[in-house]
Amino acid sequence: MSRARAAIIDRWSTFNYKPLYSDNLGMPNRRAFPEAHATWVPAQDERRLAAYKLLTAYDQNQAAELASFRDGDEARERREFGDPSMFVDTITSYVLGDEQTITVPGAEHASQADADPDAATAERVQTLLREWADEELLPMRLLQTERKAVSLGDGVYLLHWDADKQRVRIKTFDPGFYFPILDEDSDGSDYPDRVHFAWELPEDKARRLPARLRRITYHLDWIRPQTANGVDRTGRALRAPVMSDADGDQGAQPVLGPGDTLAPNGFITRVYPWSDRPSYKTVYLTDAVWDLSDLKAPVDVDSLPMDKAQFATNGQGEILDRLDLYQDFIPVIHVPNTVPEPGEHWGQSSLAKVLQVFDELSSSDTDSSKASATTGAPILAISGKAVTSQQQYEAGPGMVFTLGEGGSITSVETSGNLAELRNHVHDLKDRAATTARLPAVALGTSDPAKFGSGYQLELALGPLDSLISSMRLARDHADRLLPKFVQRLFQAGQHPDWVGLPVLPAKLTRGAYTPTDKAAVLEEVTKARAAKVISLETAIRRLQDIGWPIEDAEEEIRRIDARSFEEARLLADALGNAEEVARFLGREAPEEPDTPPVVLPPAGPAADDEQQPAEERAEGDEGSGGNTP
């Protein structure tokens, strides 16, 4: 009696068309995906882990290798020419942009003469964050995480304070190692209070170590009394509560941690450097290893037997058994590739919707490869009375066949079939690009001469704009959390450069991702500025957006104003204020010279004669007979 096939619709149901991934019960093939069926893997994570492995196989040109577990060795003959990997690399480069910069609002005003202290603080925090990004090779970490997110659907950052290096460290984890304990009542937007990173360690015969399971856990929980290194009855290292000396009738009591306070309600509170309000929560770190032979069902990654765990030790000699990290946030950032559905935590791979097209493309490439073999070495048919079934012929360059009476040679032409197959391959590539919202210009496969202007190029890139906008929206929260967590961890580590600085809102800003017609934009800005419909500040900012080498917009405006003498003359005519004009030019107004007072001649007949018109004086001279005294 055949079993009815289970119809499972979830975040990874786009792979249900593959029998290898979804059998009659909707579960992945055990031989192809043994990791997903490990005893410690929760049942709700089995399809997710199998999907990650399936997507990785396509990205690494190993889908045929994976298919051979079900279809046999003939599946290995399929051709895979790296189209999925090319799609992943292209989308990753666009979602990252041409540069990534940490910005703090208000830092751009620090260079102004009338800047307030908040602007100077913002500039200081921005400088420290950018220095940290250079030391930690942040662009490389971003690339690693983004490629995981694009290809698998999810990426994960882990940040922690390194006491030896005295700075915050950032790591990138494969999402297959990431096991958040999600609350059933959560809508997916709330981050879980408990997160595990778990993976198997293979057997090491040289060191006589069996196969093991390692699990790193971050747990946000209530603040408890202080603990220290200790051992149990079997000599196993762990952490134990610190007890005070016996005093009075109460005897020994648990000791509170540094800075902790016992609240009237009986809970322990703590004030963190980044908040003025007392907090009841802290994060505990556990890093332990289990022998796989000790894990018997029913257990999973969240319910491993702690009595069989062997705890690790950090660089300061502290046993990592619920070690208090003195922070009230889990320093793990999950980066979904797409905006999760309501109630979901996981993103979707950019390959998910085009995977069937890639299967068709692989089959067409395989057929094309076989057809090209017959085109390069044509099929010959020899007929005639002299030909017997026992004769064997080998065709080659310069080969001459001697045929008997009535003999003939016929060549089977297969180049037409090869051309059709290649056309079909091009059609499939276009279909994949259209489905993935990657226009030909974005893939670099279109003729640049088709676009006569930047406006035409912008229209062609419309699908890509909507794709990247939605993907960057899914990453917006993570781009804000990253610099926020870095600031908090530096303060938790009491780094001297960060003492006294507030935690300011900062963001990881991604640069432009599309080519820009700079000449067209410059013409547009110039006309708008001449028509006085935009300000100089807006014009400078627009030029910065298209890649002009303008580091500081405010400084660039000051340089322009210092040489705008025509505008300064108009300003002087309008205001009549020399100091205002000098301030506009970035100069000091000249001091007015000391002018001697004007001395007027005394009033009298002589003065009256001087003021009399020349013609009247001449008439007076004629009336007197022209006699000169």
XYZ file of C-alpha atoms in Angstrom:
629
model
C 0.000 0.000 0.000
C 1.532 3.320 -1.093
C 1.740 6.185 1.341
C 0.108 9.513 0.535
C 2.548 12.285 -0.172
C 2.641 15.019 2.465
C 2.188 18.567 1.139
C 4.426 20.813 3.215
C 4.367 24.555 2.597
C 6.983 26.513 4.513
C 9.954 28.799 3.889
C 11.754 26.001 2.013
C 8.843 24.440 0.124
C 10.187 25.865 -3.160
C 12.510 22.819 -3.184
C 9.676 20.291 -2.812
C 9.762 19.577 -6.554
C 13.013 17.668 -6.009
C 12.359 14.090 -4.793
C 15.815 14.174 -3.231
C 14.702 16.981 -0.904
C 11.111 15.965 -0.191
C 10.048 12.304 -0.072
C 6.512 10.987 0.390
C 6.503 12.351 3.925
C 8.050 15.658 2.925
C 11.410 14.850 4.537
C 14.895 15.126 2.929
C 16.747 12.042 1.731
C 18.713 10.566 4.622
C 21.674 9.450 2.511
C 22.050 12.840 0.829
C 21.437 14.934 3.971
C 22.700 12.929 6.963
C 23.535 16.124 8.884
C 19.890 17.189 8.916
C 18.877 13.881 10.510
C 21.410 13.954 13.357
C 19.889 13.025 16.709
C 20.650 16.418 18.218
C 19.049 18.461 15.384
C 15.518 19.681 16.265
C 12.797 18.344 13.976
C 11.761 21.850 12.885
C 15.293 22.526 11.615
C 15.760 19.415 9.463
C 14.316 20.914 6.255
C 16.216 24.162 6.816
C 19.600 22.430 7.133
C 18.882 20.248 4.094
C 17.936 23.349 2.084
C 21.242 25.007 3.026
C 23.193 21.987 1.793
C 21.166 21.811 -1.422
C 21.738 25.505 -2.166
C 25.452 25.181 -1.380
C 25.697 22.295 -3.848
C 24.225 24.468 -6.614
C 26.579 27.317 -5.692
C 29.608 24.988 -5.818
C 28.629 23.163 -9.056
C 27.923 19.980 -7.108
C 24.169 19.586 -7.608
C 24.797 16.568 -9.822
C 27.030 15.042 -7.154
C 24.207 15.416 -4.652
C 21.603 14.053 -7.095
C 23.653 10.876 -7.580
C 22.534 9.665 -4.128
C 19.088 9.083 -5.601
C 19.545 8.904 -9.391
C 22.751 6.890 -9.504
C 26.108 7.550 -11.127
C 24.554 8.708 -14.427
C 23.554 11.923 -12.644
C 27.250 12.848 -12.432
C 27.331 13.360 -16.200
C 25.267 16.531 -15.940
C 27.123 19.717 -16.888
C 27.183 22.648 -14.441
C 28.841 25.820 -15.679
C 28.561 28.069 -12.612
C 25.412 30.051 -13.430
C 24.030 29.919 -9.839
C 27.367 31.111 -8.452
C 27.432 33.971 -10.961
C 23.949 35.054 -9.868
C 24.978 34.968 -6.199
C 28.153 36.983 -6.777
C 26.292 39.578 -8.853
C 23.480 40.101 -6.342
C 25.971 40.188 -3.445
C 27.991 42.956 -5.090
C 24.865 45.027 -5.713
C 23.427 44.660 -2.226
C 26.790 45.615 -0.678
C 27.335 48.660 -2.909
C 30.632 50.124 -3.998
C 31.626 51.012 -0.414
C 30.465 50.528 3.159
C 30.861 53.315 5.713
C 29.804 53.737 9.341
C 28.146 57.130 9.827
C 26.965 58.911 12.960
C 24.332 61.661 12.491
C 25.677 65.086 13.425
C 29.349 64.255 12.873
C 29.370 66.208 9.604
C 28.787 69.464 11.508
C 31.813 69.119 13.795
C 34.054 71.213 11.504
C 31.753 74.218 11.574
C 32.842 77.260 13.547
C 29.606 77.348 15.547
C 29.390 73.557 16.082
C 28.026 72.438 19.454
C 29.714 69.852 21.743
C 27.287 67.139 20.570
C 28.691 67.394 17.043
C 32.237 66.948 18.362
C 31.122 63.890 20.338
C 29.432 62.434 17.265
C 32.594 62.960 15.223
C 34.678 61.275 17.934
C 32.396 58.215 18.032
C 32.336 58.021 14.228
C 36.132 58.167 14.066
C 36.507 55.395 16.658
C 33.981 53.187 14.866
C 35.733 53.624 11.532
C 39.104 52.840 13.091
C 37.625 49.676 14.570
C 36.187 48.727 11.161
C 39.649 49.022 9.601
C 41.264 46.884 12.298
C 38.584 44.191 12.099
C 38.562 44.038 8.276
C 34.850 44.811 8.355
C 34.348 44.908 4.541
C 35.619 41.323 4.298
C 33.294 40.182 7.109
C 30.397 41.920 5.402
C 31.173 40.162 2.131
C 31.309 36.779 3.861
C 27.982 37.296 5.595
C 26.208 38.822 2.617
C 27.218 35.978 0.330
C 25.807 33.495 2.834
C 22.608 35.516 3.096
C 22.157 35.798 -0.682
C 22.926 32.147 -1.444
C 21.358 30.443 1.600
C 18.798 33.018 2.746
C 20.401 33.851 6.106
C 23.642 35.268 7.477
C 24.856 35.585 11.067
C 27.287 37.914 12.852
C 28.724 37.247 16.297
C 30.439 40.055 18.209
C 32.425 39.635 21.411
C 34.927 41.492 23.553
C 38.506 40.215 23.247
C 40.346 41.081 26.451
C 43.717 40.121 24.949
C 43.421 42.370 21.890
C 41.423 45.007 23.797
C 38.851 45.442 21.065
C 35.555 44.080 19.820
C 35.874 41.095 17.474
C 33.389 40.120 14.782
C 32.869 36.629 13.385
C 30.748 35.256 10.565
C 28.892 31.991 11.170
C 27.343 29.641 8.660
C 23.561 29.741 9.269
C 23.600 25.939 9.415
C 25.321 26.279 12.799
C 22.754 28.809 14.061
C 19.910 27.491 16.253
C 17.796 30.227 17.869
C 15.176 29.053 20.354
C 12.130 30.860 18.982
C 9.142 31.611 21.150
C 5.943 30.133 19.737
C 4.043 33.289 20.715
C 6.535 35.611 18.992
C 5.679 37.239 15.672
C 9.199 36.656 14.393
C 10.401 40.233 14.931
C 11.374 39.685 18.587
C 14.863 38.308 18.963
C 15.047 35.100 21.051
C 16.434 35.028 24.583
C 18.525 31.918 23.888
C 20.748 31.241 20.887
C 22.898 28.189 20.177
C 25.762 27.688 17.747
C 26.326 23.968 17.309
C 28.311 21.723 14.968
C 29.878 18.287 14.994
C 33.620 17.720 15.372
C 34.884 14.690 13.420
C 36.817 11.895 15.045
C 40.516 12.660 15.514
C 42.351 9.351 15.672
C 45.783 10.967 16.014
C 44.692 12.687 19.226
C 42.426 9.791 20.248
C 39.363 12.009 20.283
C 35.958 10.546 19.367
C 33.311 12.321 17.299
C 31.951 15.172 19.382
C 29.373 17.941 19.372
C 30.331 21.505 20.278
C 27.711 24.004 21.381
C 28.127 27.705 22.194
C 25.132 29.239 23.967
C 24.167 32.862 24.669
C 21.321 33.071 27.167
C 19.633 36.294 28.307
C 18.440 35.504 31.837
C 17.933 36.970 35.292
C 21.007 38.293 37.110
C 22.215 35.795 39.679
C 24.897 35.864 42.405
C 28.556 35.811 41.485
C 30.243 32.565 40.422
C 33.862 31.422 40.180
C 35.864 28.503 38.804
C 35.297 25.246 40.612
C 35.021 21.473 40.243
C 32.305 18.928 40.923
C 32.652 15.661 42.786
C 34.100 13.928 39.741
C 36.737 16.620 39.224
C 34.971 18.114 36.205
C 35.627 21.849 35.833
C 32.575 24.123 36.131
C 31.452 27.359 37.776
C 30.160 27.449 41.347
C 28.520 30.207 43.423
C 30.772 32.407 45.530
C 29.706 32.276 49.173
C 30.475 34.803 51.871
C 32.079 33.883 55.187
C 29.633 32.557 57.796
C 28.371 35.455 59.863
C 25.748 35.138 62.571
C 22.772 32.851 62.368
C 22.307 33.165 58.591
C 25.545 31.376 57.769
C 27.282 31.732 54.419
C 25.370 33.753 51.800
C 25.826 34.127 48.028
C 27.948 37.103 47.016
C 26.609 39.666 44.570
C 28.660 40.601 41.547
C 30.501 43.940 41.251
C 28.022 46.785 40.947
C 24.978 44.575 41.585
C 22.204 45.596 43.959
C 19.558 43.519 45.684
C 16.201 45.139 44.922
C 13.335 45.142 47.458
C 11.470 42.585 45.339
C 14.291 40.095 45.855
C 15.756 40.357 42.350
C 19.279 41.523 41.561
C 19.649 44.677 39.476
C 22.560 46.232 37.604
C 23.115 49.565 35.860
C 24.994 49.233 32.574
C 27.185 52.030 31.120
C 24.819 52.540 28.164
C 21.675 52.998 30.274
C 20.561 54.952 33.329
C 17.836 52.476 34.247
C 18.519 49.412 36.420
C 18.330 46.125 34.510
C 17.314 42.730 35.820
C 18.856 40.779 32.921
C 22.316 39.713 31.817
C 23.744 37.369 29.186
C 25.428 34.099 30.153
C 27.939 32.332 27.881
C 28.372 28.566 27.806
C 30.874 26.767 25.571
C 30.871 22.992 25.951
C 31.632 19.740 24.105
C 29.717 16.423 24.247
C 30.763 12.968 23.129
C 28.242 11.937 20.452
C 28.018 8.476 21.978
C 26.594 10.090 25.137
C 23.684 11.680 23.259
C 20.755 9.327 23.273
C 17.271 10.211 22.089
C 15.187 12.064 22.938
C 17.536 15.076 23.155
C 18.169 17.987 20.851
C 20.489 20.986 20.738
C 18.478 22.780 23.437
C 18.194 19.865 25.852
C 21.664 18.338 25.917
C 22.640 16.639 29.215
C 24.741 19.188 31.088
C 26.144 16.536 33.431
C 28.080 15.067 30.469
C 29.391 18.379 29.133
C 33.066 19.317 29.137
C 33.325 23.106 29.424
C 35.884 25.238 27.613
C 38.066 27.954 29.141
C 38.691 31.444 27.763
C 42.002 33.320 27.529
C 41.643 34.652 31.078
C 41.240 31.176 32.570
C 37.493 31.513 33.204
C 35.429 28.363 32.736
C 32.686 29.010 30.185
C 29.840 27.498 32.179
C 27.142 30.201 32.300
C 29.787 32.905 32.516
C 28.227 36.308 33.234
C 29.210 38.647 30.361
C 27.928 41.790 32.121
C 25.774 42.872 29.189
C 22.016 42.853 28.725
C 21.892 41.960 25.025
C 22.801 38.894 22.987
C 25.646 39.999 20.646
C 24.318 37.963 17.718
C 22.911 39.644 14.600
C 20.792 37.636 12.188
C 20.763 38.970 8.612
C 17.797 37.682 6.546
C 18.167 37.941 2.792
C 14.536 38.970 2.360
C 11.942 40.540 4.618
C 10.584 37.569 6.631
C 6.937 36.671 6.384
C 4.754 37.533 9.433
C 5.674 35.161 12.229
C 8.816 33.971 10.406
C 12.440 34.365 11.418
C 14.187 33.134 8.275
C 14.922 34.769 4.938
C 14.730 33.276 1.460
C 17.629 32.527 -0.852
C 17.933 34.536 -4.058
C 18.296 31.185 -5.869
C 15.076 29.691 -4.524
C 12.698 30.905 -7.221
C 15.035 30.164 -10.136
C 16.283 26.753 -9.067
C 14.076 24.897 -11.549
C 15.367 27.114 -14.353
C 18.912 26.207 -13.340
C 17.961 22.522 -13.534
C 16.643 23.037 -17.063
C 19.756 25.025 -17.916
C 22.007 22.234 -16.668
C 20.101 19.684 -18.752
C 20.354 21.892 -21.853
C 24.063 22.431 -21.284
C 24.496 18.673 -21.021
C 22.581 18.071 -24.260
C 24.517 20.844 -25.977
C 27.800 19.299 -24.878
C 26.786 15.929 -26.309
C 25.556 17.513 -29.550
C 28.816 19.408 -29.996
C 30.673 16.092 -29.923
C 28.722 14.805 -32.930
C 29.195 18.127 -34.733
C 32.980 18.045 -34.303
C 33.178 14.352 -35.249
C 30.344 13.866 -37.792
C 28.428 10.626 -38.083
C 29.182 8.812 -41.360
C 27.091 6.118 -43.022
C 28.824 3.937 -45.699
C 26.709 1.865 -48.020
C 27.402 -0.348 -51.085
C 27.931 -3.923 -52.235
C 31.562 -3.962 -51.064
C 30.623 -3.127 -47.501
C 30.209 -5.951 -45.032
C 29.094 -5.838 -41.457
C 32.555 -6.966 -40.309
C 34.365 -3.938 -41.721
C 35.322 -1.098 -39.350
C 36.166 2.410 -40.494
C 37.723 5.311 -38.565
C 37.201 8.841 -39.885
C 39.897 11.447 -39.496
C 41.517 14.428 -41.248
C 42.884 13.399 -44.662
C 41.329 9.929 -44.453
C 40.473 8.330 -47.856
C 37.896 5.557 -48.143
C 37.999 3.147 -51.100
C 34.499 1.933 -51.825
C 33.284 -0.802 -54.090
C 30.865 -0.576 -56.939
C 27.793 1.437 -55.965
C 29.317 2.470 -52.643
C 28.486 5.845 -51.026
C 29.161 7.852 -47.873
C 26.456 9.862 -46.130
C 27.159 12.432 -43.386
C 24.565 13.143 -40.706
C 24.390 16.911 -40.152
C 23.774 17.808 -36.446
C 24.902 21.468 -36.337
C 21.299 22.636 -36.658
C 20.357 20.790 -33.488
C 23.344 22.319 -31.689
C 22.279 25.817 -32.736
C 18.763 25.225 -31.426
C 20.104 23.932 -28.139
C 22.291 27.003 -27.727
C 19.360 29.275 -28.476
C 17.372 27.408 -25.850
C 20.199 27.959 -23.357
C 20.074 31.698 -24.023
C 16.310 31.686 -23.515
C 16.696 29.886 -20.190
C 19.315 32.377 -19.030
C 16.995 35.239 -19.922
C 14.153 33.537 -18.048
C 16.354 33.083 -14.954
C 17.491 36.716 -15.076
C 13.906 37.947 -15.448
C 12.652 35.816 -12.570
C 15.514 36.909 -10.332
C 14.954 40.573 -11.349
C 18.458 40.857 -12.774
C 18.269 42.705 -16.123
C 20.850 41.965 -18.787
C 22.605 45.277 -18.154
C 23.060 44.274 -14.505
C 24.618 40.962 -15.540
C 26.917 42.682 -18.040
C 25.517 40.731 -20.988
C 23.820 43.619 -22.859
C 25.286 45.880 -25.513
C 26.178 49.289 -23.969
C 25.391 50.977 -27.289
C 21.701 50.215 -26.726
C 21.526 52.907 -24.046
C 21.895 56.367 -25.487
C 21.482 58.193 -22.195
C 21.553 57.709 -18.482
C 17.754 57.890 -18.402
C 17.458 54.833 -20.645
C 19.933 53.004 -18.443
C 17.929 53.950 -15.358
C 14.751 52.537 -16.895
C 16.521 49.296 -17.784
C 17.720 48.954 -14.188
C 14.213 49.365 -12.745
C 13.758 45.688 -11.711
C 17.186 45.694 -10.069
C 16.325 48.861 -8.117
C 13.221 47.260 -6.622
C 15.165 44.080 -5.806
C 18.016 45.829 -4.009
C 15.643 48.217 -2.218
C 13.730 45.297 -0.690
C 16.938 43.450 0.215
C 18.454 46.506 1.869
C 15.210 47.035 3.783
C 15.612 43.523 5.208
C 19.134 44.483 6.334
C 18.351 47.941 7.706
C 17.880 46.770 11.298
C 21.114 44.757 11.230
C 23.002 47.750 9.791
C 21.928 49.789 12.826
C 22.521 47.048 15.404
C 26.112 46.392 14.333
C 27.616 49.792 15.341
C 25.321 49.919 18.380
C 26.625 46.592 19.698
C 30.213 47.629 18.969
C 29.831 50.765 21.100
C 28.271 48.832 23.974
C 30.915 46.109 23.954
C 33.733 48.665 24.014
C 32.102 50.266 27.051
C 31.563 46.885 28.699
C 35.276 46.168 28.173
C 36.089 49.580 29.737
C 38.330 50.617 26.872
C 39.921 53.981 27.806
C 39.021 55.609 24.465
C 35.334 54.903 25.042
C 34.998 55.812 28.715
C 32.514 58.673 29.112
C 31.216 58.499 25.541
C 27.488 57.900 24.993
C 26.062 55.213 22.730
C 24.950 57.228 19.709
C 22.668 56.097 16.885
C 24.959 55.007 14.064
C 24.434 53.065 10.866
C 26.379 51.011 8.374
C 25.769 52.948 5.148
C 26.009 51.106 1.833
C 27.192 52.926 -1.280
C 25.715 53.163 -4.748
C 25.295 49.929 -6.670
C 24.462 51.074 -10.213
C 26.577 52.912 -12.785
C 25.706 56.591 -13.124
C 25.859 58.927 -16.116
C 27.989 61.560 -14.374
C 27.875 63.964 -17.297
C 24.077 63.916 -17.349
C 23.850 64.409 -13.589
C 26.341 67.293 -13.716
C 24.314 68.983 -16.448
C 21.138 68.459 -14.459
C 22.655 69.914 -11.272
C 24.186 72.860 -13.131
C 20.876 73.828 -14.752
C 18.965 73.464 -11.504
C 21.519 75.557 -9.650
C 21.496 78.254 -12.344
C 17.690 78.358 -12.204
C 17.932 78.696 -8.399
C 15.597 75.764 -7.766
C 18.111 73.915 -5.546
C 20.592 75.112 -2.965
C 24.355 74.772 -3.202
C 24.224 72.242 -0.367
C 21.815 70.021 -2.313
C 23.936 70.303 -5.454
C 27.093 69.260 -3.587
C 25.294 66.347 -1.953
C 24.027 65.161 -5.344
C 27.551 65.229 -6.747
C 28.771 63.249 -3.749
C 26.130 60.601 -4.440
C 27.484 59.939 -7.945
C 31.073 59.584 -6.790
C 32.673 63.005 -7.064
C 35.761 63.228 -4.794
C 34.157 65.571 -2.250
C 34.972 64.384 1.256
C 33.401 67.205 3.281
C 30.402 69.046 1.819
C 30.622 71.912 4.317
C 34.310 72.485 3.573
C 33.660 72.364 -0.165
C 30.944 75.016 0.167
C 33.324 77.254 2.127
C 35.920 76.955 -0.622
C 33.361 77.857 -3.271
C 32.078 80.859 -1.295
C 35.629 82.139 -0.745
C 35.941 82.712 -4.519
C 32.388 83.876 -5.263
C 33.228 87.586 -5.643
C 30.228 88.384 -7.842
C 27.841 86.973 -5.240
C 29.735 88.899 -2.568
C 29.190 92.163 -4.510
C 25.479 91.462 -4.762
C 25.399 90.682 -1.051
C 27.107 94.001 -0.298
C 24.585 95.899 -2.430
C 21.714 94.147 -0.674
C 22.910 94.486 2.908
C 25.448 97.298 2.866
C 27.314 95.441 5.606
C 31.018 94.899 5.047
C 31.337 92.465 7.956
C 28.595 90.233 6.549
C 30.271 90.211 3.133
C 33.649 89.367 4.671
C 32.084 86.543 6.653
C 30.578 85.170 3.417
C 34.030 85.168 1.782
C 35.650 83.655 4.851
C 37.758 86.721 5.485
C 38.030 89.544 7.985
C 36.471 92.905 7.215
C 39.073 95.708 6.703
C 39.271 98.382 9.361
C 37.979 101.834 8.363
C 40.876 104.450 8.047
C 40.956 107.584 10.231
C 39.681 110.464 7.962
C 40.628 114.077 8.932
C 37.657 116.417 9.480
C 36.560 118.646 6.573
C 37.294 122.412 7.214
C 34.685 124.723 5.614
C 35.662 128.313 4.536
C 34.211 131.176 6.607
C 30.983 132.803 5.407
C 31.381 136.388 3.807
C 31.380 138.431 0.534
C 34.308 136.513 -0.857
C 32.559 133.281 -0.211
C 29.427 134.675 -1.840
C 31.378 135.695 -4.935
C 32.825 132.227 -5.232
C 29.366 130.716 -5.032
C 27.948 133.202 -7.629
C 27.643 131.857 -11.170
C 30.287 132.908 -13.678
C 27.778 134.582 -16.069
C 26.375 136.822 -13.300
C 29.880 137.907 -12.307
C 30.636 138.836 -15.933
C 27.472 140.981 -16.214
C 28.472 142.791 -13.019
C 31.869 143.580 -14.468
C 30.304 145.171 -17.636
C 27.955 147.340 -15.541
C 30.860 148.881 -13.745
C 32.449 150.115 -17.023
C 35.083 147.505 -17.069
C 37.278 149.506 -14.743
C 39.581 147.451 -12.727
C 40.452 148.792 -9.295
